[in-house]
XYZ file of C-alpha atoms in Angstrom:
728
model
C -36.091 -36.901 -41.555
C -32.829 -37.678 -39.846
C -32.842 -37.540 -36.018
C -31.233 -34.445 -34.504
C -27.552 -35.145 -33.819
C -26.610 -34.770 -30.144
C -23.503 -32.803 -29.251
C -20.589 -34.979 -28.101
C -19.748 -35.224 -24.397
C -16.649 -32.997 -24.575
C -18.724 -30.217 -26.172
C -21.254 -30.493 -23.323
C -18.443 -30.312 -20.739
C -16.964 -27.267 -22.506
C -20.327 -25.529 -22.332
C -20.546 -26.214 -18.585
C -17.079 -24.674 -18.140
C -18.104 -21.581 -20.122
C -21.166 -21.195 -17.871
C -18.934 -21.436 -14.798
C -20.525 -24.659 -13.526
C -17.141 -26.231 -12.723
C -18.277 -28.809 -10.167
C -20.776 -30.309 -12.600
C -18.208 -30.137 -15.406
C -15.670 -32.054 -13.302
C -18.279 -34.703 -12.433
C -19.065 -35.112 -16.148
C -15.353 -35.461 -16.947
C -14.975 -38.249 -14.389
C -17.998 -40.081 -15.857
C -16.619 -39.623 -19.367
C -13.203 -41.038 -18.320
C -14.828 -44.152 -16.834
C -16.972 -44.748 -19.931
C -14.154 -44.123 -22.453
C -11.068 -45.900 -21.236
C -9.433 -45.982 -24.682
C -9.496 -42.555 -26.292
C -7.398 -41.305 -29.196
C -4.263 -39.395 -28.226
C -5.775 -36.108 -29.412
C -8.931 -36.652 -27.333
C -6.846 -37.575 -24.281
C -4.927 -34.289 -24.523
C -8.151 -32.335 -25.088
C -9.709 -33.950 -22.024
C -6.664 -33.266 -19.825
C -6.533 -29.599 -20.868
C -10.235 -29.346 -20.081
C -9.628 -30.823 -16.627
C -6.777 -28.326 -16.089
C -9.132 -25.444 -16.847
C -11.585 -26.810 -14.273
C -8.828 -27.364 -11.675
C -7.653 -23.767 -12.272
C -11.053 -22.315 -11.433
C -11.563 -24.709 -8.507
C -8.059 -23.775 -7.229
C -7.003 -27.435 -7.077
C -3.362 -26.630 -7.694
C -1.812 -29.912 -6.512
C -4.055 -31.861 -8.904
C -3.284 -29.278 -11.578
C 0.473 -29.741 -11.129
C 0.236 -33.531 -11.249
C -1.821 -33.456 -14.470
C 0.519 -30.986 -16.222
C 3.476 -33.217 -15.357
C 1.672 -36.152 -16.995
C 1.246 -34.065 -20.130
C 4.714 -32.519 -20.238
C 6.653 -35.679 -19.367
C 5.870 -36.853 -22.884
C 5.918 -33.665 -24.961
C 6.242 -35.673 -28.198
C 2.636 -36.739 -27.731
C 1.521 -33.080 -27.911
C 1.463 -32.518 -31.646
C 0.327 -28.891 -31.752
C 2.095 -25.870 -30.227
C -1.113 -24.391 -28.786
C -1.718 -27.418 -26.543
C 1.921 -27.338 -25.435
C 1.575 -23.612 -24.673
C -1.535 -24.259 -22.558
C 0.135 -27.108 -20.657
C 3.178 -24.919 -19.878
C 0.933 -22.094 -18.669
C -1.113 -24.341 -16.382
C 2.052 -25.843 -14.902
C 3.445 -22.334 -14.292
C 0.251 -21.225 -12.580
C 0.134 -24.331 -10.382
C 3.772 -23.833 -9.322
C 3.190 -20.145 -8.585
C 0.145 -20.804 -6.438
C 2.079 -23.478 -4.539
C 4.823 -20.959 -3.772
C 7.471 -22.129 -6.276
C 7.705 -18.763 -7.993
C 11.114 -19.221 -9.605
C 10.076 -22.431 -11.351
C 6.730 -20.930 -12.304
C 8.377 -17.911 -13.932
C 10.703 -20.220 -15.910
C 7.705 -22.057 -17.379
C 6.020 -18.763 -18.252
C 9.136 -17.741 -20.181
C 9.043 -21.061 -22.042
C 5.424 -20.318 -22.962
C 6.431 -16.863 -24.217
C 9.095 -18.438 -26.465
C 6.432 -20.578 -28.144
C 4.385 -17.425 -28.834
C 7.479 -15.633 -30.153
C 8.026 -18.414 -32.719
C 4.548 -17.712 -34.098
C 1.236 -19.528 -33.771
C -1.294 -20.007 -36.547
C -4.338 -19.177 -34.409
C -6.995 -16.426 -34.482
C -5.956 -13.087 -32.968
C -8.430 -13.370 -30.072
C -7.096 -16.795 -29.053
C -3.517 -15.565 -29.205
C -4.191 -12.350 -27.260
C -6.212 -14.270 -24.664
C -3.200 -16.470 -23.924
C -0.645 -13.654 -24.071
C -2.744 -11.654 -21.589
C -3.023 -14.659 -19.258
C 0.772 -15.135 -19.293
C 1.399 -11.425 -18.647
C -1.110 -11.439 -15.798
C 0.560 -14.474 -14.248
C 3.977 -12.770 -14.512
C 2.439 -9.793 -12.753
C 1.337 -12.145 -9.982
C 4.866 -13.586 -9.606
C 6.503 -10.145 -9.392
C 3.855 -8.997 -6.919
C 4.597 -11.953 -4.645
C 8.301 -11.123 -4.924
C 7.477 -7.505 -3.929
C 8.776 -6.192 -7.277
C 5.818 -3.851 -7.574
C 6.935 -1.843 -10.607
C 7.554 -4.976 -12.700
C 4.261 -6.390 -11.480
C 2.379 -3.248 -12.488
C 3.979 -3.267 -15.959
C 2.777 -6.806 -16.638
C -0.726 -6.222 -15.272
C -1.023 -3.104 -17.448
C 0.004 -4.992 -20.568
C -2.479 -7.773 -19.808
C -5.179 -5.123 -19.323
C -4.440 -3.595 -22.716
C -4.684 -6.929 -24.567
C -7.869 -7.930 -22.751
C -9.463 -4.606 -23.589
C -8.560 -5.059 -27.252
C -10.345 -8.435 -27.496
C -13.220 -7.268 -25.276
C -12.525 -9.928 -22.633
C -14.653 -8.405 -19.864
C -13.892 -10.986 -17.107
C -10.174 -10.764 -17.850
C -10.267 -6.982 -18.062
C -12.021 -6.754 -14.694
C -9.374 -9.088 -13.222
C -6.457 -7.000 -14.591
C -8.123 -3.743 -13.551
C -8.524 -4.991 -9.990
C -4.868 -5.983 -9.685
C -3.743 -2.621 -11.079
C -5.921 -0.804 -8.543
C -4.526 -2.958 -5.711
C -0.966 -2.005 -6.670
C -1.795 1.703 -6.943
C -3.262 1.461 -3.431
C -0.060 -0.125 -2.128
C 1.969 2.542 -3.908
C -0.103 5.153 -2.097
C -1.860 6.521 -5.196
C -5.285 6.393 -3.601
C -7.025 8.643 -6.138
C -6.139 6.445 -9.091
C -6.781 3.266 -7.083
C -10.298 4.456 -6.212
C -11.118 5.333 -9.840
C -9.965 1.945 -11.148
C -11.659 -0.031 -8.355
C -14.953 1.667 -9.191
C -14.483 0.704 -12.851
C -13.847 -2.903 -11.769
C -16.969 -2.848 -9.593
C -19.107 -1.853 -12.590
C -17.580 -4.662 -14.668
C -18.164 -7.308 -11.990
C -21.726 -6.050 -11.508
C -22.278 -6.461 -15.252
C -20.872 -10.005 -14.969
C -22.995 -10.654 -11.842
C -19.838 -11.880 -10.073
C -20.907 -11.691 -6.412
C -17.558 -12.797 -4.953
C -15.609 -10.052 -6.690
C -18.334 -7.474 -6.037
C -17.939 -8.194 -2.312
C -14.149 -8.087 -2.632
C -14.138 -4.713 -4.445
C -16.497 -3.119 -1.908
C -13.984 -4.027 0.799
C -11.054 -2.629 -1.225
C -12.925 0.654 -1.737
C -13.648 0.683 1.999
C -9.910 0.229 2.691
C -9.110 3.297 0.594
C -11.507 5.427 2.638
C -10.062 3.830 5.783
C -6.541 4.834 4.766
C -7.760 8.353 4.067
C -9.347 8.507 7.533
C -12.835 8.930 6.028
C -14.631 6.412 8.235
C -18.259 6.918 7.122
C -17.740 5.644 3.548
C -15.183 3.126 4.863
C -17.765 1.520 7.163
C -20.487 1.633 4.528
C -18.397 -0.185 1.896
C -16.860 -2.739 4.284
C -20.252 -3.634 5.806
C -21.679 -4.010 2.293
C -18.769 -6.310 1.446
C -19.357 -8.390 4.586
C -23.101 -8.708 3.923
C -22.593 -9.930 0.321
C -19.740 -12.275 1.278
C -21.793 -13.850 4.086
C -24.759 -14.372 1.775
C -22.680 -16.217 -0.875
C -20.880 -17.371 1.417
C -17.170 -16.763 0.708
C -14.911 -17.157 3.741
C -11.842 -15.412 2.302
C -13.742 -12.200 1.528
C -15.551 -12.414 4.880
C -12.167 -12.433 6.646
C -10.894 -9.485 4.597
C -14.001 -7.462 5.499
C -13.614 -8.420 9.178
C -9.995 -7.185 9.090
C -11.048 -3.858 7.600
C -13.881 -3.374 10.087
C -11.635 -4.192 13.060
C -9.096 -1.618 11.827
C -11.794 1.057 11.480
C -12.995 0.513 15.048
C -9.400 0.363 16.332
C -8.757 3.776 14.780
C -11.951 5.101 16.353
C -10.943 3.738 19.769
C -13.850 1.278 19.944
C -11.731 -1.648 21.090
C -14.561 -3.999 22.051
C -15.961 -3.889 18.528
C -12.470 -4.260 17.029
C -11.894 -7.340 19.217
C -15.247 -8.877 18.270
C -14.453 -8.698 14.539
C -10.958 -10.124 15.100
C -12.306 -12.973 17.216
C -14.704 -13.872 14.408
C -11.791 -13.778 12.000
C -9.656 -16.022 14.230
C -12.430 -18.627 14.484
C -13.115 -18.607 10.747
C -9.466 -18.728 9.632
C -8.740 -21.644 11.980
C -11.893 -23.508 10.961
C -11.243 -23.095 7.214
C -7.424 -23.411 7.494
C -6.833 -19.955 5.951
C -3.244 -19.814 7.184
C -2.080 -16.432 5.849
C -5.331 -14.753 6.837
C -4.917 -16.224 10.320
C -1.416 -14.692 10.532
C -2.697 -11.298 9.348
C -5.410 -11.481 12.011
C -2.708 -12.099 14.624
C -0.845 -8.987 13.415
C -3.970 -6.858 13.824
C -4.473 -8.338 17.271
C -0.848 -7.476 18.120
C -1.564 -3.836 17.253
C -4.372 -3.696 19.810
C -2.342 -5.502 22.476
C 0.522 -3.001 22.065
C -1.823 -0.032 22.528
C -3.257 -1.733 25.614
C 0.265 -2.304 26.972
C -0.031 -6.096 27.039
C 3.539 -6.564 25.828
C 4.137 -10.255 26.675
C 0.847 -11.306 25.079
C 1.591 -9.126 22.029
C 4.986 -10.798 21.588
C 3.500 -14.300 21.789
C 0.759 -13.397 19.322
C 3.195 -11.856 16.849
C 5.522 -14.858 17.083
C 2.741 -17.102 15.709
C 2.239 -14.766 12.747
C 5.981 -14.543 12.095
C 6.332 -18.352 11.960
C 3.592 -18.577 9.321
C 4.973 -15.721 7.199
C 8.501 -17.149 7.281
C 7.277 -20.624 6.378
C 5.251 -19.285 3.424
C 7.878 -16.655 2.486
C 5.128 -14.004 2.437
C 7.291 -10.896 2.265
C 4.628 -8.263 2.923
C 3.713 -10.087 6.121
C 7.391 -10.219 7.088
C 7.701 -6.420 6.656
C 4.688 -5.905 8.948
C 6.269 -8.223 11.536
C 9.550 -6.271 11.426
C 7.664 -3.048 12.199
C 5.599 -4.536 15.015
C 8.641 -6.214 16.557
C 10.436 -2.854 16.303
C 7.610 -1.141 18.213
C 7.652 -3.876 20.876
C 11.441 -3.544 21.268
C 10.944 0.236 21.702
C 8.479 -0.283 24.563
C 10.880 -2.781 26.142
C 13.618 -0.131 26.067
C 15.783 -2.062 23.568
C 16.339 0.864 21.208
C 19.106 -0.740 19.136
C 16.958 -3.758 18.271
C 13.998 -1.456 17.637
C 16.050 0.661 15.254
C 17.406 -2.384 13.368
C 13.938 -3.867 12.878
C 12.244 -0.622 11.881
C 15.052 0.156 9.425
C 14.696 -3.339 7.945
C 11.002 -2.719 7.340
C 11.626 0.842 6.129
C 14.347 -0.170 3.649
C 12.217 -2.895 2.058
C 9.114 -0.710 1.828
C 11.125 2.217 0.447
C 12.624 -0.006 -2.261
C 9.125 -1.038 -3.329
C 7.618 2.455 -2.872
C 4.930 0.779 -0.776
C 3.679 4.008 0.796
C 0.701 2.456 2.527
C 2.892 0.889 5.256
C 5.948 3.070 4.623
C 4.431 6.126 6.356
C 3.622 4.209 9.532
C 7.213 2.955 9.728
C 8.539 6.483 9.128
C 6.464 7.804 12.009
C 7.795 5.093 14.327
C 11.372 5.924 13.313
C 10.728 9.570 14.238
C 9.458 8.536 17.690
C 12.518 6.345 18.225
C 14.985 9.006 17.008
C 13.488 11.554 19.423
C 13.707 9.088 22.315
C 17.466 8.936 21.681
C 17.781 12.702 21.019
C 18.760 12.173 17.368
C 16.999 15.374 16.278
C 18.580 15.765 12.837
C 17.582 12.191 11.967
C 14.020 12.787 13.188
C 13.834 15.912 11.032
C 15.040 13.953 7.999
C 12.297 11.349 8.493
C 9.736 14.122 8.969
C 10.789 15.674 5.646
C 10.044 12.347 3.938
C 6.698 12.071 5.702
C 5.695 15.572 4.630
C 6.573 14.799 1.001
C 4.178 11.878 1.164
C 1.404 14.189 2.355
C 1.826 16.306 -0.767
C 1.918 13.236 -2.959
C -0.455 10.793 -1.235
C -2.811 13.077 0.635
C -4.704 11.398 3.465
C -5.730 12.381 6.978
C -3.709 9.703 8.776
C -0.380 10.741 7.256
C -1.244 14.402 7.801
C -1.953 13.717 11.490
C 1.288 11.719 11.839
C 3.206 14.614 10.323
C 1.576 17.230 12.575
C 2.181 15.117 15.666
C 5.814 14.397 14.716
C 6.364 18.121 14.134
C 5.095 18.916 17.618
C 7.239 16.210 19.204
C 10.370 17.634 17.566
C 9.508 21.151 18.734
C 8.847 19.819 22.222
C 12.527 18.872 22.579
C 13.398 22.573 22.846
C 13.531 24.677 26.034
C 12.750 27.862 24.095
C 9.355 29.192 25.191
C 8.338 30.365 21.678
C 9.122 26.957 20.240
C 7.304 25.190 23.073
C 4.289 27.422 22.418
C 4.258 26.205 18.805
C 4.376 22.595 19.999
C 1.536 23.249 22.455
C -0.598 24.834 19.729
C -0.238 21.830 17.386
C -0.891 19.300 20.163
C -3.938 21.235 21.418
C -5.419 21.230 17.906
C -4.951 17.457 17.645
C -6.499 16.833 21.085
C -9.530 19.015 20.294
C -10.097 17.596 16.806
C -12.352 14.669 15.921
C -10.773 11.224 16.222
C -8.857 10.221 13.115
C -6.655 7.740 14.964
C -7.249 6.964 18.644
C -3.650 5.995 19.413
C -2.179 9.090 17.739
C -4.587 11.240 19.748
C -3.457 9.482 22.944
C 0.163 10.309 22.104
C -0.914 13.929 21.605
C -2.666 14.009 25.024
C 0.403 12.685 26.830
C 2.817 15.064 25.120
C 0.546 18.093 25.530
C 0.634 17.580 29.302
C 4.432 17.211 29.198
C 4.734 20.475 27.232
C 2.521 22.286 29.758
C 4.620 20.875 32.611
C 7.802 22.141 30.941
C 6.258 25.567 30.376
C 5.028 25.685 33.956
C 8.451 24.716 35.260
C 10.419 27.221 33.169
C 8.027 30.154 33.778
C 7.081 29.231 37.369
C 3.502 29.623 36.167
C 1.032 28.057 38.617
C -1.928 29.240 36.517
C -1.337 26.326 34.141
C -2.106 23.700 36.801
C -5.925 23.644 36.452
C -5.494 22.866 32.728
C -2.723 20.345 33.451
C -4.853 18.543 36.043
C -7.897 18.549 33.739
C -5.906 16.993 30.911
C -4.325 14.390 33.224
C -7.817 13.409 34.423
C -9.048 13.160 30.834
C -6.008 11.099 29.855
C -6.678 8.722 32.786
C -10.341 8.388 31.813
C -9.334 7.379 28.267
C -6.852 4.830 29.665
C -9.537 3.281 31.882
C -12.103 3.146 29.065
C -9.891 0.860 26.979
C -8.104 -0.755 29.938
C -4.689 0.255 28.581
C -1.788 -0.572 30.896
C 0.450 1.537 28.669
C -1.662 4.665 29.095
C -2.200 4.027 32.827
C 1.580 3.882 33.362
C 2.026 7.029 31.261
C -0.672 8.719 33.341
C 1.182 7.867 36.564
C 4.261 9.535 35.051
C 2.290 12.708 34.336
C 0.694 12.763 37.816
C 4.086 12.288 39.485
C 5.672 15.200 37.619
C 2.638 17.425 38.263
C 2.828 16.570 41.982
C 6.532 17.378 42.011
C 5.971 20.785 40.449
C 3.324 21.520 43.073
C 5.814 20.591 45.859
C 3.986 17.348 46.769
C 7.281 15.455 47.039
C 5.949 12.527 49.061
C 3.094 11.960 46.602
C 5.487 12.254 43.665
C 7.833 9.681 45.193
C 5.006 7.207 45.772
C 3.757 7.675 42.223
C 7.231 7.159 40.739
C 7.614 3.926 42.717
C 4.127 2.759 41.666
C 4.956 3.502 38.034
C 8.284 1.663 38.259
C 6.605 -1.461 39.668
C 3.758 -1.457 37.135
C 6.204 -0.920 34.248
C 8.179 -3.973 35.249
C 5.023 -6.070 35.678
C 3.719 -5.187 32.203
C 7.031 -5.377 30.325
C 7.083 -1.612 29.608
C 10.795 -1.291 30.428
C 11.225 1.967 28.506
C 8.862 3.698 30.909
C 10.326 1.710 33.811
C 13.766 3.185 33.105
C 12.264 6.680 33.168
C 10.725 6.032 36.580
C 13.995 4.577 37.902
C 15.947 7.643 36.741
C 13.300 9.928 38.266
C 13.531 8.174 41.636
C 17.334 8.550 41.566
C 17.066 12.270 40.699
C 14.523 12.801 43.490
C 16.682 11.059 46.106
C 19.733 13.135 45.138
C 17.805 16.432 45.104
C 18.794 18.487 48.166
C 15.919 20.143 50.105
C 17.269 23.681 49.629
C 17.403 23.286 45.835
C 14.369 24.374 43.767
C 12.244 21.404 42.769
C 11.815 20.613 39.076
C 10.139 17.967 37.005
C 12.081 14.912 35.975
C 11.280 15.597 32.327
C 14.344 15.204 30.138
C 16.063 18.336 28.842
C 18.110 18.704 25.702
C 21.647 18.258 27.055
C 22.363 15.577 24.452
C 21.462 17.774 21.490
C 24.208 18.581 19.030
C 22.475 21.732 17.791
C 22.511 25.066 19.544
C 19.188 26.650 20.505
C 19.630 29.120 17.662
C 20.242 26.368 15.107
C 17.303 24.433 16.494
C 14.985 27.406 16.087
C 16.123 28.307 12.578
C 15.964 24.714 11.271
C 12.963 23.173 13.004
C 10.629 26.153 13.303
C 11.252 27.129 9.721
C 10.335 23.595 8.683
C 7.128 23.573 10.724
C 6.091 27.013 9.536
C 6.588 25.886 5.970
C 3.950 23.242 6.605
C 1.244 25.777 7.367
C 2.297 28.877 5.397
C 3.527 27.995 1.957
C 3.877 30.890 -0.486
C 5.287 29.521 -3.703
C 6.795 31.577 -6.469
C 5.189 31.185 -9.859
C 7.486 28.837 -11.732
C 7.841 29.118 -15.486
C 7.304 26.061 -17.660
C 10.248 23.677 -17.411
C 10.082 20.805 -19.935
C 10.906 17.503 -18.224
C 9.976 14.531 -20.390
C 8.282 13.430 -23.600
C 7.003 9.864 -23.948
C 5.305 8.238 -26.927
C 3.510 4.978 -26.135
C 2.200 2.501 -28.696
C -1.207 0.939 -27.961
C -0.752 -1.936 -25.549
C 1.610 0.022 -23.345
C 4.968 -0.214 -25.165
C 7.098 2.922 -24.870
C 8.530 3.510 -28.369
C 10.201 6.871 -27.721
C 11.184 8.900 -24.688
C 13.287 11.991 -24.199
C 14.368 13.764 -21.046
C 14.727 17.531 -21.357
C 16.298 17.925 -17.912
C 19.147 15.862 -16.483
C 18.158 17.066 -12.989
C 14.871 15.157 -12.975
C 15.195 11.541 -11.816
C 12.309 9.865 -13.655
C 11.946 6.185 -14.445
C 10.584 6.075 -18.017
C 9.502 2.446 -17.717
C 7.386 3.231 -14.680
C 5.896 6.340 -16.274
C 5.214 4.268 -19.393
C 3.243 1.823 -17.287
C 1.426 4.681 -15.614
C 0.481 6.017 -19.045
C -0.967 2.663 -20.054
C -3.287 2.845 -17.068
C -4.299 6.361 -18.096
C -4.762 5.156 -21.668
C -7.066 2.389 -20.448
C -8.955 4.840 -18.273
C -9.435 7.187 -21.228
C -10.590 4.364 -23.499
C -13.104 3.134 -20.967
C -14.566 6.434 -19.846
C -14.617 9.866 -21.347
C -11.814 10.564 -23.779
C -12.384 11.063 -27.482
C -9.633 10.779 -30.058
C -7.708 14.006 -30.451
C -8.747 15.497 -27.118
C -6.077 16.524 -24.620
C -6.282 15.537 -20.970
C -4.315 17.268 -18.214
C -3.287 15.421 -15.034
C -1.441 16.839 -12.025
C 0.976 14.307 -10.531
C 3.065 15.584 -7.575
C 4.876 18.698 -8.858
C 4.493 17.655 -12.492
C 1.788 18.377 -15.044
C 1.128 15.645 -17.619
C -0.545 16.466 -20.932
C -1.913 13.400 -22.735
C -3.242 13.112 -26.251
C -4.287 10.040 -28.244
C -3.474 9.933 -31.947
C -4.200 6.325 -32.949
C -2.305 4.109 -32.422
C -0.134 6.361 -30.215
C -0.484 8.031 -26.850
C 1.640 11.184 -26.434
C 2.572 12.478 -23.012
C 4.427 15.726 -22.329
C 5.564 16.253 -18.732
C 6.566 19.660 -17.404
C 6.995 21.585 -14.160
C 5.686 25.053 -13.409
C 2.954 26.938 -15.219
C 2.359 27.254 -18.948
C -0.279 28.780 -21.170
C 1.160 27.313 -24.376
C 2.022 23.707 -23.378
C -1.102 22.362 -25.117
C -0.187 24.310 -28.232
C 3.333 22.868 -28.126
C 2.084 19.270 -27.871
C -0.288 19.774 -30.810
C 2.538 21.336 -32.820
C 4.861 18.394 -32.079
C 2.292 15.893 -33.358
C 1.667 17.942 -36.471
C 5.399 18.261 -37.200
C 5.827 14.485 -36.866
C 2.873 13.887 -39.205
C 4.420 16.255 -41.713
C 7.632 14.194 -41.581
C 6.102 11.137 -43.225
C 9.059 8.766 -42.710
C 9.111 9.376 -38.937
C 5.334 9.144 -38.595
C 5.331 5.791 -40.421
C 8.069 4.489 -38.131
C 6.042 5.477 -35.061
C 2.651 4.230 -36.217
C 3.483 1.104 -38.226
C 6.146 -0.619 -36.174
C 3.647 -2.318 -33.830
C 5.480 -1.177 -30.729
C 8.970 -2.277 -31.792
C 11.874 -0.053 -30.702
C 12.943 2.430 -33.365
C 16.524 2.817 -34.599
C 18.963 5.491 -33.412
C 18.737 7.614 -36.593
C 14.944 7.926 -36.339
C 15.233 8.553 -32.592
C 17.590 11.429 -33.264
C 15.192 12.889 -35.827
C 12.237 12.734 -33.430
C 14.435 14.143 -30.645
C 15.432 17.171 -32.758
C 11.779 17.956 -33.533
C 10.930 17.606 -29.816
C 13.748 19.994 -28.804
C 12.710 22.567 -31.416
C 9.108 22.366 -30.227
C 9.491 22.340 -26.440
C 12.773 24.191 -25.900
C 12.445 26.719 -28.709
C 9.781 29.373 -29.229
C 6.392 28.590 -30.717
C 6.312 29.839 -34.298
């Protein structure tokens, strides 16, 4: 018998790569290179591509770039298009990970041109590479903060990976899609897709990604203000990441846990997690994570009123973000610098910085950070008595509650509403403000800092009411709340809240005719404000001291709380506009709206929109974005519960979406209002198209290519007859 033939060395190395044993594979490659100094050109290329695959997984991007340049500097030596395609892709990925996104995208487009010319390879090999290129384009657009383009590419990569049953790739695409939905504020869809990814990674026994996904799920609950599940998932993430160990996921879990405890007002715990993060990021040279840690630390320092230290800390983060051109980090820095400028009394700079952050986040529809910036703009507008502007920002915030429901945004909206009402001198309006603020103060902690703002402003409202009504019966409650506010300030050692508390005590003393005490308190507050860099409050104390000195003894004493002399609206206008808006928030009786057809979209499998028709010119809808959204729904339906021919109904903002799969097409009819025959209409449309054989063939056999204008018109006429006419 012949001896059993041993597999060649390259086959053995390939097997190690498939098993994920990249360190051993790389060691074997190095041995092979030493033992075979003169290989054939084909074997040399095969070996280099194998090394590139290993470098990719080991994240050795400098080595990866150098090796791709060796390959591509002599493209004539690469005889087959598939090897050239792979070399271009690896070079693009190396450039992207090294921050040269423009160059990386150019190489990805070159790779796409090779695919467009046609490759004689099996379908699975082709789709694997197409999906990888689409995913990498999604990465580039995400880094450039072009979230819609990023989502489109991730969705297309997901569709291809699902078709070839590439579970690791599908889990990777799914995770990125969920991350973007979270940034876009669609927490329901993000949570569903993250849970799908978790199941996939558990099936793959991928501990690193399991830990990562647990933290992402925890962040969703954190954003919702649901801290029990948030803690549970983030602690699970930390435990798994520490056992592996994986430093990057450990840091992410530490960030999440510090934010949870910051929201709960447990500052010592928040600090302990951040200190761990600082040590780890410095030790492992995780530069961006270090900068993000500094931003979280800045948040705490601002709440504690340590303004100079907060500015120094934030400056370190800003330098790193600017050097790396990390845009999301830059937007966070703009907001934090805007808040610091507000506390320093530099309202113009504060406004410029907050608007810079707001404009960028609004352009990207990044609602996760957008709402926080909106709330800060409301606070600033009220400080400068720009009531109409504050109301406009509040309108936007309230729309995001309807669309992206979570407790934090709801609390911000309620608090902002009360602060706007508080600007009035009308007793009925002040009573409404007091009611909202009292509810926030008595409720469980959703956000410690927001609750502190509510405490301070509730006392100010009571002081105004006491002053205007000459009602001494309010003083026991005022004094109780001031004492509670001071206790909270001491518990977290917040200079900001201590200075605010002095302001409240001084005004309460003044109303109770303790002029000497009030004067001493105002002077104490002025000195402490200057020491801590809280110039905004310092200016208030300085004005109060001036008012007190100029107040003649025979005149009735009043608080130094600001009135509404700078308002452009009359009291009547104020009541009709603001109160109506606030009431609408709590009592909303909507008329039953009849069905109003909005949009029809037909998507070919893989996510390509082949036909779309708007029924209403009033509705501003981006078909490309909705098409991408439908691909995610299509994937969800394939992976979970949907059977062919069934109709699924999804509520999205004020719209209802009806979805039905008729292979290879996904139909979506979007309408507003209520309808008992919308399902019937969608079924009738599909049947009418099937009955028109030429149109049905165009839709089902064009493999996602755009259809011509004549066929579009024919489909459009059938759609109008079906959705705008009567069911027959």
